[in-house]
Structure formats: C-alpha cells, structure tokens
Coordinates of C-alpha atoms in Angstrom, one line a residue:
M1 CA 71.2 4.2 134.5
I2 CA 70.8 6.5 137.4
F3 CA 74.0 7.7 139.1
E4 CA 73.9 10.8 141.4
R5 CA 76.3 12.2 144.0
F6 CA 75.2 14.1 147.1
V7 CA 77.8 16.3 148.7
D8 CA 78.0 17.4 152.3
P9 CA 80.6 20.2 152.0
G10 CA 81.0 20.6 155.8
L11 CA 82.4 17.1 156.1
S12 CA 83.6 16.7 152.5
Q13 CA 81.4 13.5 152.5
H14 CA 79.9 12.0 149.4
S15 CA 76.9 9.7 149.2
F16 CA 75.5 8.1 146.0
V17 CA 72.3 7.0 144.4
V18 CA 72.6 4.2 141.9
G19 CA 69.7 2.7 140.0
C20 CA 67.9 1.8 136.8
Q21 CA 65.8 4.4 135.1
G22 CA 63.8 1.7 133.3
I23 CA 62.2 0.3 136.5
G24 CA 62.5 3.4 138.6
E25 CA 64.4 1.8 141.5
I26 CA 67.5 2.9 143.2
A27 CA 70.1 2.1 145.9
V28 CA 71.4 4.7 148.3
I29 CA 75.0 4.2 149.3
D30 CA 76.5 5.8 152.4
P31 CA 73.6 8.1 153.2
Q32 CA 74.1 11.0 155.5
R33 CA 72.2 11.3 158.8
D34 CA 69.4 13.6 157.6
V35 CA 67.7 11.2 155.2
D36 CA 65.0 13.5 154.1
V37 CA 67.3 14.6 151.2
Y38 CA 67.0 11.2 149.7
L39 CA 63.3 10.8 150.4
D40 CA 62.7 14.1 148.6
Y41 CA 64.9 13.1 145.7
A42 CA 63.1 9.8 145.3
R43 CA 59.7 11.4 145.6
D44 CA 60.5 14.2 143.1
N45 CA 61.8 11.8 140.5
G46 CA 59.2 9.0 141.0
Y47 CA 61.8 6.5 142.2
R48 CA 61.5 3.7 144.8
I49 CA 64.4 3.2 147.2
R50 CA 64.9 -0.5 147.1
Y51 CA 68.3 -0.9 148.8
V52 CA 70.3 1.1 151.4
M53 CA 74.0 0.3 151.7
D54 CA 77.1 1.4 153.7
T55 CA 80.6 0.8 152.5
H56 CA 81.7 0.4 156.2
I57 CA 81.0 1.4 159.7
H58 CA 81.7 5.1 159.4
A59 CA 83.7 7.2 161.9
D60 CA 83.5 10.7 160.5
F61 CA 79.7 10.9 160.3
A62 CA 76.6 9.3 161.8
S63 CA 75.0 7.1 159.0
G64 CA 71.4 7.5 157.9
A65 CA 71.3 4.0 156.6
R66 CA 69.1 2.4 159.3
E67 CA 66.6 5.3 159.4
L68 CA 66.3 5.5 155.6
A69 CA 65.6 1.8 155.3
D70 CA 63.1 2.0 158.2
K71 CA 61.3 4.9 156.5
T72 CA 61.1 3.3 153.0
G73 CA 61.0 -0.5 153.6
A74 CA 64.2 -0.9 151.6
R75 CA 66.6 -3.8 152.3
L76 CA 69.4 -2.6 154.5
M77 CA 72.6 -4.3 153.2
L78 CA 75.8 -4.0 155.3
S79 CA 79.1 -5.7 155.3
G80 CA 79.1 -9.2 156.8
H81 CA 82.9 -9.0 157.2
D82 CA 82.5 -7.3 160.7
A83 CA 82.0 -10.7 162.3
G84 CA 84.4 -11.1 165.2
E85 CA 85.7 -7.5 164.8
H86 CA 85.8 -4.9 167.6
F87 CA 82.9 -3.0 165.9
Q88 CA 80.0 -5.1 164.8
V89 CA 76.6 -3.8 163.6
Q90 CA 74.1 -4.5 166.3
F91 CA 70.8 -3.8 164.5
P92 CA 68.8 -6.0 162.0
H93 CA 70.2 -5.9 158.4
D94 CA 71.2 -8.2 155.5
D95 CA 74.9 -9.2 155.4
I96 CA 76.7 -8.8 152.1
H97 CA 80.0 -10.3 151.3
D98 CA 82.8 -10.3 148.8
G99 CA 81.5 -11.5 145.4
D100 CA 77.8 -10.8 146.1
R101 CA 75.7 -9.1 143.4
I102 CA 72.8 -6.7 143.7
E103 CA 70.6 -6.4 140.6
I104 CA 68.5 -3.3 139.9
G105 CA 67.0 -3.7 136.4
N106 CA 69.9 -3.3 133.9
V107 CA 72.3 -2.1 136.7
R108 CA 74.4 -4.6 138.6
I109 CA 76.4 -3.8 141.7
K110 CA 79.2 -6.3 142.6
V111 CA 80.6 -6.3 146.1
R112 CA 84.3 -6.4 146.8
H113 CA 85.8 -6.6 150.3
T114 CA 88.5 -4.1 150.6
P115 CA 89.9 -4.1 154.2
G116 CA 92.4 -1.5 155.2
H117 CA 90.6 1.6 156.3
T118 CA 88.5 -0.7 158.4
P119 CA 88.3 -4.5 158.6
E120 CA 84.9 -4.8 157.1
H121 CA 85.2 -2.2 154.3
L122 CA 83.5 -2.8 151.0
M123 CA 83.8 -1.3 147.5
F124 CA 80.9 -1.4 145.0
V125 CA 81.7 -2.1 141.3
V126 CA 78.9 -0.8 139.2
Y127 CA 77.9 -2.1 135.8
D128 CA 75.4 -0.5 133.4
G129 CA 74.1 -3.6 131.6
A130 CA 72.4 -1.5 128.9
R131 CA 75.9 -0.6 127.7
S132 CA 78.2 -3.5 128.7
E133 CA 77.8 -6.6 130.7
T134 CA 81.6 -7.0 131.2
D135 CA 83.1 -3.5 131.6
P136 CA 82.2 -1.6 134.9
V137 CA 81.3 2.0 134.6
A138 CA 82.0 3.1 138.1
L139 CA 83.6 2.2 141.5
V140 CA 82.0 3.5 144.6
T141 CA 85.1 3.2 146.7
G142 CA 84.0 4.7 150.1
D143 CA 87.1 5.3 152.3
F144 CA 89.2 2.7 150.5
L145 CA 90.5 4.7 147.4
F146 CA 90.3 8.4 147.3
V147 CA 91.4 10.8 144.5
G148 CA 95.1 11.1 145.1
S149 CA 95.1 9.1 148.4
L150 CA 93.9 6.1 150.4
G151 CA 91.9 5.7 153.6
R152 CA 93.8 6.1 156.8
P153 CA 94.3 2.7 158.7
D154 CA 94.8 4.0 162.2
L155 CA 91.2 4.8 163.4
L156 CA 91.0 1.5 165.5
G157 CA 94.2 2.5 167.5
E158 CA 97.9 2.0 167.5
E159 CA 97.8 -1.8 167.9
A160 CA 95.6 -2.3 164.8
K161 CA 97.0 0.3 162.4
R162 CA 99.9 -1.7 161.0
D163 CA 97.9 -4.8 160.4
L164 CA 95.2 -2.7 158.7
A165 CA 97.9 -0.9 156.6
R166 CA 99.1 -4.3 155.4
K167 CA 95.6 -5.3 154.6
M168 CA 95.2 -2.0 152.6
F169 CA 98.3 -3.0 150.6
R170 CA 96.8 -6.3 149.7
S171 CA 93.5 -4.6 148.8
V172 CA 95.2 -2.2 146.5
R173 CA 97.2 -5.0 144.8
E174 CA 94.4 -7.6 144.6
K175 CA 91.1 -5.9 144.5
L176 CA 92.0 -3.3 141.8
A177 CA 94.2 -5.4 139.6
D178 CA 91.6 -6.7 137.1
L179 CA 89.6 -3.5 136.7
P180 CA 90.1 -1.4 133.5
D181 CA 91.8 2.0 133.5
G182 CA 88.7 3.7 132.2
V183 CA 86.4 2.9 135.1
E184 CA 85.4 6.0 137.1
V185 CA 86.5 6.2 140.8
H186 CA 83.8 7.9 143.0
P187 CA 85.2 8.2 146.6
G188 CA 83.4 8.8 149.8
H189 CA 85.3 12.0 150.6
G190 CA 87.2 14.9 149.1
A191 CA 89.8 17.3 150.3
G192 CA 89.0 18.5 153.8
S193 CA 88.1 15.2 155.3
A194 CA 90.3 13.7 158.0
C195 CA 89.8 10.2 156.7
G196 CA 93.0 10.3 154.8
A197 CA 96.0 12.5 153.9
G198 CA 96.6 14.4 150.8
M199 CA 93.2 14.0 149.1
S200 CA 92.5 15.9 145.9
G201 CA 89.7 18.4 145.8
R202 CA 88.4 16.7 142.7
P203 CA 85.3 14.5 143.4
V204 CA 85.9 11.9 140.7
S205 CA 88.8 10.3 138.9
T206 CA 89.6 7.3 136.8
L207 CA 91.3 4.2 137.9
G208 CA 94.0 4.7 135.1
Y209 CA 94.7 8.2 136.3
E210 CA 95.1 7.1 139.9
R211 CA 97.4 4.3 138.8
R212 CA 99.7 6.8 137.2
T213 CA 99.5 9.6 139.7
N214 CA 98.4 8.3 143.1
P215 CA 101.5 7.8 145.3
Y216 CA 100.0 4.9 147.1
L217 CA 99.3 2.9 143.9
D218 CA 103.0 2.9 142.8
P219 CA 103.6 -0.8 141.8
A220 CA 107.3 -0.4 142.8
L221 CA 106.4 0.1 146.5
S222 CA 107.2 -2.9 148.8
E223 CA 104.8 -3.8 151.4
E224 CA 106.9 -2.1 154.1
A225 CA 107.5 1.0 152.1
F226 CA 103.8 1.2 151.4
V227 CA 103.0 0.9 155.1
E228 CA 105.4 3.6 156.1
R229 CA 104.0 6.0 153.4
L230 CA 100.5 5.3 154.4
L231 CA 101.1 6.0 158.1
H232 CA 103.1 9.1 157.5
G233 CA 101.6 12.6 157.9
L234 CA 98.1 11.5 158.9
P235 CA 96.0 14.4 160.3
E236 CA 94.8 14.5 163.8
I237 CA 91.8 12.2 164.5
P238 CA 88.8 14.1 165.6
D239 CA 87.5 12.8 168.9
F240 CA 84.0 12.5 167.5
Y241 CA 85.2 9.7 165.3
P242 CA 85.1 7.0 168.0
R243 CA 81.8 8.2 169.2
N244 CA 80.3 7.9 165.7
K245 CA 81.7 4.4 165.4
G246 CA 79.7 3.5 168.5
I247 CA 76.6 5.3 167.2
N248 CA 76.8 3.5 163.8
T249 CA 77.4 0.1 165.5
E250 CA 74.4 0.4 167.8
G251 CA 72.1 2.2 165.3
P252 CA 71.7 5.9 165.2
R253 CA 68.4 7.2 166.5
D254 CA 66.0 9.0 164.0
V255 CA 66.6 12.7 163.5
I256 CA 63.8 13.4 161.0
P257 CA 62.0 15.6 161.9
L258 CA 65.1 17.6 162.8
P259 CA 65.8 18.4 166.5
G260 CA 66.5 21.9 167.6
M261 CA 64.1 23.8 165.4
V262 CA 62.6 25.6 168.4
P263 CA 62.9 29.4 168.9
L264 CA 63.9 30.2 172.6
D265 CA 63.3 33.4 174.4
P266 CA 66.4 35.4 175.1
L267 CA 65.7 35.9 178.8
D268 CA 65.3 32.1 179.2
V269 CA 68.5 31.5 177.4
A270 CA 70.3 34.1 179.6
R271 CA 69.0 32.3 182.7
R272 CA 70.4 29.0 181.4
V273 CA 73.7 30.5 180.4
R274 CA 74.1 32.0 184.0
A275 CA 73.3 28.6 185.4
D276 CA 75.8 26.9 183.1
E277 CA 73.2 24.6 181.8
I278 CA 73.8 24.9 178.1
T279 CA 76.5 25.4 175.5
V280 CA 75.9 28.3 173.1
I281 CA 77.3 28.1 169.6
D282 CA 77.5 31.4 167.7
L283 CA 77.2 30.8 163.9
R284 CA 78.3 34.3 162.8
D285 CA 81.6 35.2 161.2
P286 CA 84.7 35.9 163.3
L287 CA 84.4 39.7 163.2
A288 CA 80.7 39.7 164.2
F289 CA 81.5 37.3 167.0
G290 CA 84.4 39.4 168.2
G291 CA 82.1 42.5 168.3
G292 CA 79.8 41.0 170.8
H293 CA 78.5 37.5 171.7
V294 CA 76.7 35.6 174.4
P295 CA 79.2 35.2 177.3
G296 CA 80.8 31.7 177.1
A297 CA 79.7 31.0 173.5
L298 CA 81.8 29.1 171.1
G299 CA 82.5 30.9 167.9
I300 CA 82.0 28.4 165.1
G301 CA 81.0 30.2 161.9
I302 CA 78.5 28.5 159.7
R303 CA 80.4 29.7 156.6
G304 CA 83.3 27.4 157.2
P305 CA 83.9 23.7 158.1
F306 CA 81.2 24.1 160.7
A307 CA 80.1 20.5 161.0
N308 CA 83.6 19.3 161.6
W309 CA 84.4 21.8 164.4
A310 CA 81.0 21.7 166.0
G311 CA 81.3 17.9 166.1
W312 CA 84.9 18.2 167.5
V313 CA 84.9 20.8 170.2
T314 CA 81.3 20.9 171.5
P315 CA 81.0 19.5 175.0
D316 CA 78.9 16.3 175.3
D317 CA 77.5 17.1 178.8
K318 CA 75.1 20.0 178.0
P319 CA 72.4 20.7 175.3
V320 CA 73.2 23.2 172.6
I321 CA 71.6 26.4 171.8
L322 CA 72.4 28.0 168.3
V323 CA 72.7 31.7 167.7
D324 CA 73.0 33.8 164.6
D325 CA 72.2 37.5 163.8
T326 CA 68.4 37.4 163.6
G327 CA 67.3 33.9 164.3
D328 CA 66.9 32.9 160.6
P329 CA 65.3 29.4 160.5
E330 CA 67.0 28.4 157.3
L331 CA 70.4 29.1 158.6
I332 CA 69.6 27.4 161.9
E333 CA 68.4 24.3 160.0
E334 CA 71.7 24.3 158.0
A335 CA 73.6 24.2 161.3
V336 CA 71.4 21.5 162.8
R337 CA 71.9 19.3 159.8
G338 CA 75.6 19.7 160.1
M339 CA 75.6 18.8 163.8
V340 CA 73.4 15.7 163.5
R341 CA 75.6 14.4 160.8
T342 CA 78.5 14.3 163.3
G343 CA 76.3 12.6 165.9
R344 CA 75.5 15.9 167.9
D345 CA 71.8 15.5 168.4
Y346 CA 71.4 17.2 171.8
I347 CA 70.2 20.6 170.4
D348 CA 67.5 22.3 172.4
G349 CA 66.8 25.2 170.0
Y350 CA 68.0 28.5 168.8
L351 CA 67.9 32.1 170.1
H352 CA 64.7 33.7 168.9
G353 CA 65.6 36.9 167.2
G354 CA 69.3 36.1 167.3
M355 CA 71.9 38.5 168.7
A356 CA 69.8 41.4 167.7
A357 CA 67.1 40.3 170.2
W358 CA 69.8 39.6 172.9
A359 CA 71.2 43.2 172.5
E360 CA 67.7 44.7 172.5
A361 CA 66.9 42.9 175.8
G362 CA 69.9 44.6 177.4
L363 CA 71.6 41.3 178.2
P364 CA 75.4 41.2 178.8
L365 CA 77.8 40.9 175.9
A366 CA 81.2 39.4 175.8
T367 CA 83.8 40.4 173.2
L368 CA 86.8 38.9 171.6
R369 CA 89.5 41.5 170.7
Q370 CA 90.5 41.4 167.0
V371 CA 93.9 42.6 165.9
D372 CA 95.5 42.9 162.6
A373 CA 98.6 41.1 161.8
Y374 CA 100.9 44.1 162.0
Q375 CA 99.6 44.9 165.6
A376 CA 100.0 41.2 166.6
R377 CA 103.6 41.1 165.3
E378 CA 104.5 44.2 167.2
S379 CA 102.9 43.0 170.4
V380 CA 104.6 39.5 170.2
Q381 CA 108.0 41.0 169.4
R382 CA 107.8 43.4 172.3
G383 CA 106.9 40.5 174.6
D384 CA 103.5 41.9 175.4
A385 CA 101.7 38.7 174.2
K386 CA 102.3 35.1 173.6
L387 CA 101.5 33.8 170.2
V388 CA 99.4 30.5 170.1
D389 CA 99.4 28.8 166.7
V390 CA 96.4 26.5 166.3
R391 CA 97.1 25.2 162.8
T392 CA 97.8 21.5 161.9
P393 CA 101.3 20.2 162.7
A394 CA 102.1 20.0 159.0
E395 CA 101.1 23.7 158.5
Y396 CA 103.2 24.7 161.6
A397 CA 106.2 22.8 160.4
E398 CA 106.2 24.4 157.0
D399 CA 105.7 28.0 158.1
R400 CA 105.8 29.4 161.6
H401 CA 106.9 32.1 164.0
D402 CA 109.8 30.8 166.0
G403 CA 108.5 32.0 169.3
A404 CA 104.9 30.6 168.8
I405 CA 103.4 28.0 171.1
H406 CA 101.8 25.3 168.9
R407 CA 98.5 23.8 170.1
S408 CA 95.8 22.3 167.9
V409 CA 92.3 23.7 168.1
S410 CA 91.1 20.5 169.8
E411 CA 94.0 20.7 172.4
T412 CA 93.0 24.1 173.5
R413 CA 90.1 22.6 175.4
E414 CA 92.7 21.6 178.0
G415 CA 94.3 25.0 177.9
V416 CA 97.8 26.0 176.8
P417 CA 100.8 24.7 178.7
G418 CA 102.8 27.6 180.2
V419 CA 100.0 30.1 179.7
R420 CA 98.2 31.4 182.8
M421 CA 94.6 32.6 182.8
E422 CA 95.8 36.3 183.1
D423 CA 98.5 36.0 180.4
P424 CA 97.8 38.0 177.2
V425 CA 97.6 35.7 174.2
A426 CA 97.2 36.2 170.5
V427 CA 95.7 33.2 168.7
I428 CA 96.5 32.6 165.0
C429 CA 95.6 30.0 162.3
G430 CA 95.6 30.1 158.5
T431 CA 92.8 32.6 157.9
G432 CA 91.1 33.5 161.2
Y433 CA 88.4 30.8 161.3
R434 CA 90.1 28.2 163.4
S435 CA 91.7 30.8 165.7
T436 CA 88.2 32.1 166.4
V437 CA 87.1 28.7 167.5
A438 CA 90.2 28.2 169.6
A439 CA 90.1 31.7 171.1
S440 CA 86.4 31.2 172.1
I441 CA 87.4 28.0 173.8
L442 CA 90.1 29.7 175.8
K443 CA 87.7 32.4 176.8
R444 CA 85.2 29.8 177.9
L445 CA 87.9 28.2 180.0
G446 CA 88.5 31.6 181.8
H447 CA 91.4 33.1 179.9
Q448 CA 91.0 36.8 180.4
R449 CA 93.2 38.5 177.8
V450 CA 92.7 36.7 174.4
T451 CA 92.9 38.3 171.0
N452 CA 92.3 36.8 167.5
V453 CA 94.7 37.6 164.7
V454 CA 92.7 38.7 161.7
G455 CA 93.8 37.1 158.4
G456 CA 96.0 34.4 159.9
M457 CA 99.5 33.5 158.9
A458 CA 99.1 34.9 155.4
A459 CA 98.5 38.3 156.9
W460 CA 101.2 37.7 159.5
N461 CA 103.8 37.0 156.8
A462 CA 102.7 39.9 154.8
A463 CA 102.9 42.2 157.8
G464 CA 106.6 41.2 158.2
S465 CA 107.4 42.1 154.6
E466 CA 108.6 45.5 153.3
A467 CA 105.0 46.4 152.5
A468 CA 104.3 46.7 156.2
G469 CA 106.6 49.8 156.1
L470 CA 103.8 51.6 154.2
W471 CA 101.9 51.8 157.4
P472 CA 104.5 52.9 160.0
D473 CA 101.7 54.2 162.4
A474 CA 99.6 50.9 162.2
A475 CA 100.7 49.7 165.5

C-alpha cells in the first residue's frame, strides 16, 4: 500500500497520496494548488495518478484538483452531496456519494458523507486489502475530524452555522460509531489552521485516542451542549476564505508554470510604486524590514505563516511585486507558491537584485521604527504612545495591558478607532511577526508615527518584571 502525506506548513494543510504499490496507481486527495509536487512525485516513483479527489469545497486554500486531473487524465471525483447547496461545483467531474467505493489494486477507499464543516463534506475510509478486507487502516478526514478538534461549522454564515453544527453532531455520532479504535486519523489540517479551534500540532492520531481525549467526541454531550461547545471560541475567519470558496466552485485557473517568476528592474518598480499601480510585499524578517524598505510595502516575512497573511491582507485591486534581500529565485518561488495556494495569482514578478539593488540605485527608503519592550512600556506609561495589540481575541483576553487598544491584524486595514494619522502608536503581538504586518498596513494607510515592539508580549511582560531593573538606563 502507498500512503504519503504532503504538508504545506504555511497553511497547516495536508494532502495525501493513497494507492497500490503492486499496480503502481495512486489517488491524490485534497491537492494543493501548485500540482507539480504531485506530478514530480508520481514521475519519480513510476506511479500513475488514476484518481483525484477533494473531501469538500475548500475555503482555506485554492484546490489543485481540477488542474491535476486535466494534466494527468485522472478521474476527478468530487462530492455529489453539493446538489442544491449554496456552493456547487461548476466544472466537469464525477460525483461520488456516501457508500461509494474506489478500488486501486488491493487498496479500497470507501466514501462516507460527513456534513458539518460544509454540507457536502466527505471522509475517506481506507482499506489495505493485502492485510485485511474488513478492518480499515486509515481515515482521511479532511476538515471533519482533526487531532483534538472538529471542523468549524460557521464558514457559510450566521444563518447556516447552527444547522451545520447539528449535522456535525450527527456525523460524529453516526459516521464514526462502527469504526475500530485502532484506525489511524489523518486530518486535512494541523495547528495553525483557522478551519477549527484547538487543533493539536500532531499530524496523525488514532480514533481510539480521539474518542478518549477529543472534547467534541465526549459521548455524554447532548446535542445542544455539543453545538455550544463547537461554536465557542472559533478563530476569526480570514476574508480570503469566501473568495476561495468561489474559486473552487468555478474551477481554479492553471498556475503551472508558476506566475510571477519574472525579475523586474528597480527603476520600473519605483515608477509603478509612485503611480500606486502595485502592491509590494517584503519577504524579509521584521528587523530587516524596519531598517529600510520600499515605501508602502507590506512586511510579511517568508519565515512565518506567510501564505495565511499574504492571502488575508493583500489588496485585490493591484498586482503584487515580491521583494527580498537579493532577488533569490528560490525564495521568490517559495513565496509565489504560498500566494497561489490562497488564490492570490495576480503576481507580476519580483524586484531584480532585491533591496540591495534598490539601495544601490539610490531609490527612496521607508523605515519602521523598532523599539524594545522596555522602551515601549516606558513610552506607553508616560502617555507618549498608544499601544495597539493585534493578537487574537483569545490571546488578548488571557494576557493584556489594560490600556491597550485591541485590533486584529486584518482589522487594521480600516485603521484604528480613536487613533489619528499623526498619533504615535506602538504595535504589539506575540513575537513581532504579526505586529510587523499590522504596522506596515498602518504605514501604508498614512499613519506617520508607528513603531513595532520587538519580542511581543513575552518581552513586554519580561520588561515589567524585576529583571528590567538590571537595565535602568534602557529607556
């Protein structure tokens, strides 16, 4: 039996290859947008991609299923339970339904309809016939069952969420009941995804362990108690989720070969920046970004949850230019892959030579002031600056400075209520990554006196301890 997991760490998204070694045929489940990774895998191992399948119409990423099937001649098999629903797949495919079976040599995949996260959601029960015809070896659960959690039911809006939560309750009670404790659980996401709350960082579990430890699988929960628990504490919905729903319904366009792999002259980029024709995304770390960047650039470091934030805060109305230190094509390609996975295809190219070339050309630089937590505390306590906390509501509720203004990163695109363009603000998050994203957004909006708190709330709290007394002149 062939069973492989492919992980996109930027979105905490998992896709799978399932197949039979004996006949060299495979199915690809929930493929990411840049499908060359599966084409390369199949070629390198001598496999034929026979089936391409999605567990559901995804929101968090643009699916590569249609393009992969087109490029390989594989059968594209998608849920037939979308009939009559708000989101229905509009491009040619084969419908599959609850109880259907897909045979690949000795491997059998049985389809189970598991509505709750979405109405059409499917789970795939995988059997290795060479070992057992009756006991499944794995569950590919998509966004139904996660390690430690379940898929959120609110992505279709307020009116639908309670009905979907009740459907999730029935899916949990009915579609898992006859499965053995020892079967492996392989979810579509791990910790870091916004498709559910409280996911574990572990990529795999067993159904027996989930039955004992997953709070949503508690058999003592009534339906109403289950619904309330499932709807409590859900993370903010990224606004690229609805866009991706539409993309995956209509059929994503091909992105292989990748867009944006075009080096652009610094002077041409500067002209387009002055004309406000483009959005520049700076891929460097927060300190490098703060030291000098293209005016108006968004600081979204590649060494972080880049794909999520690039998908979330990048404006839709202008093409994107990517910038790093030197114009490294490998790093640019990594960023392009992250962006197309969230449906951000409008990438014109990258700054040839990076920021080094920009500086050598004598082009203007903008800066983002960086302050240590001790300085930030002193400034806020004196009333010289307003503290803007851009962490999640749960983080803010657990540990915060009482005078802070809470505003999520995505909300900073509309500014900060009560803060004028000329007001000094210090932006803080958990570590300094998200605050750099938010601070760059505020600077792009025209805020003139923005600083980033290096080290985030951990450093802020440490600066307020007795240890800060070791550095009485730090302010």
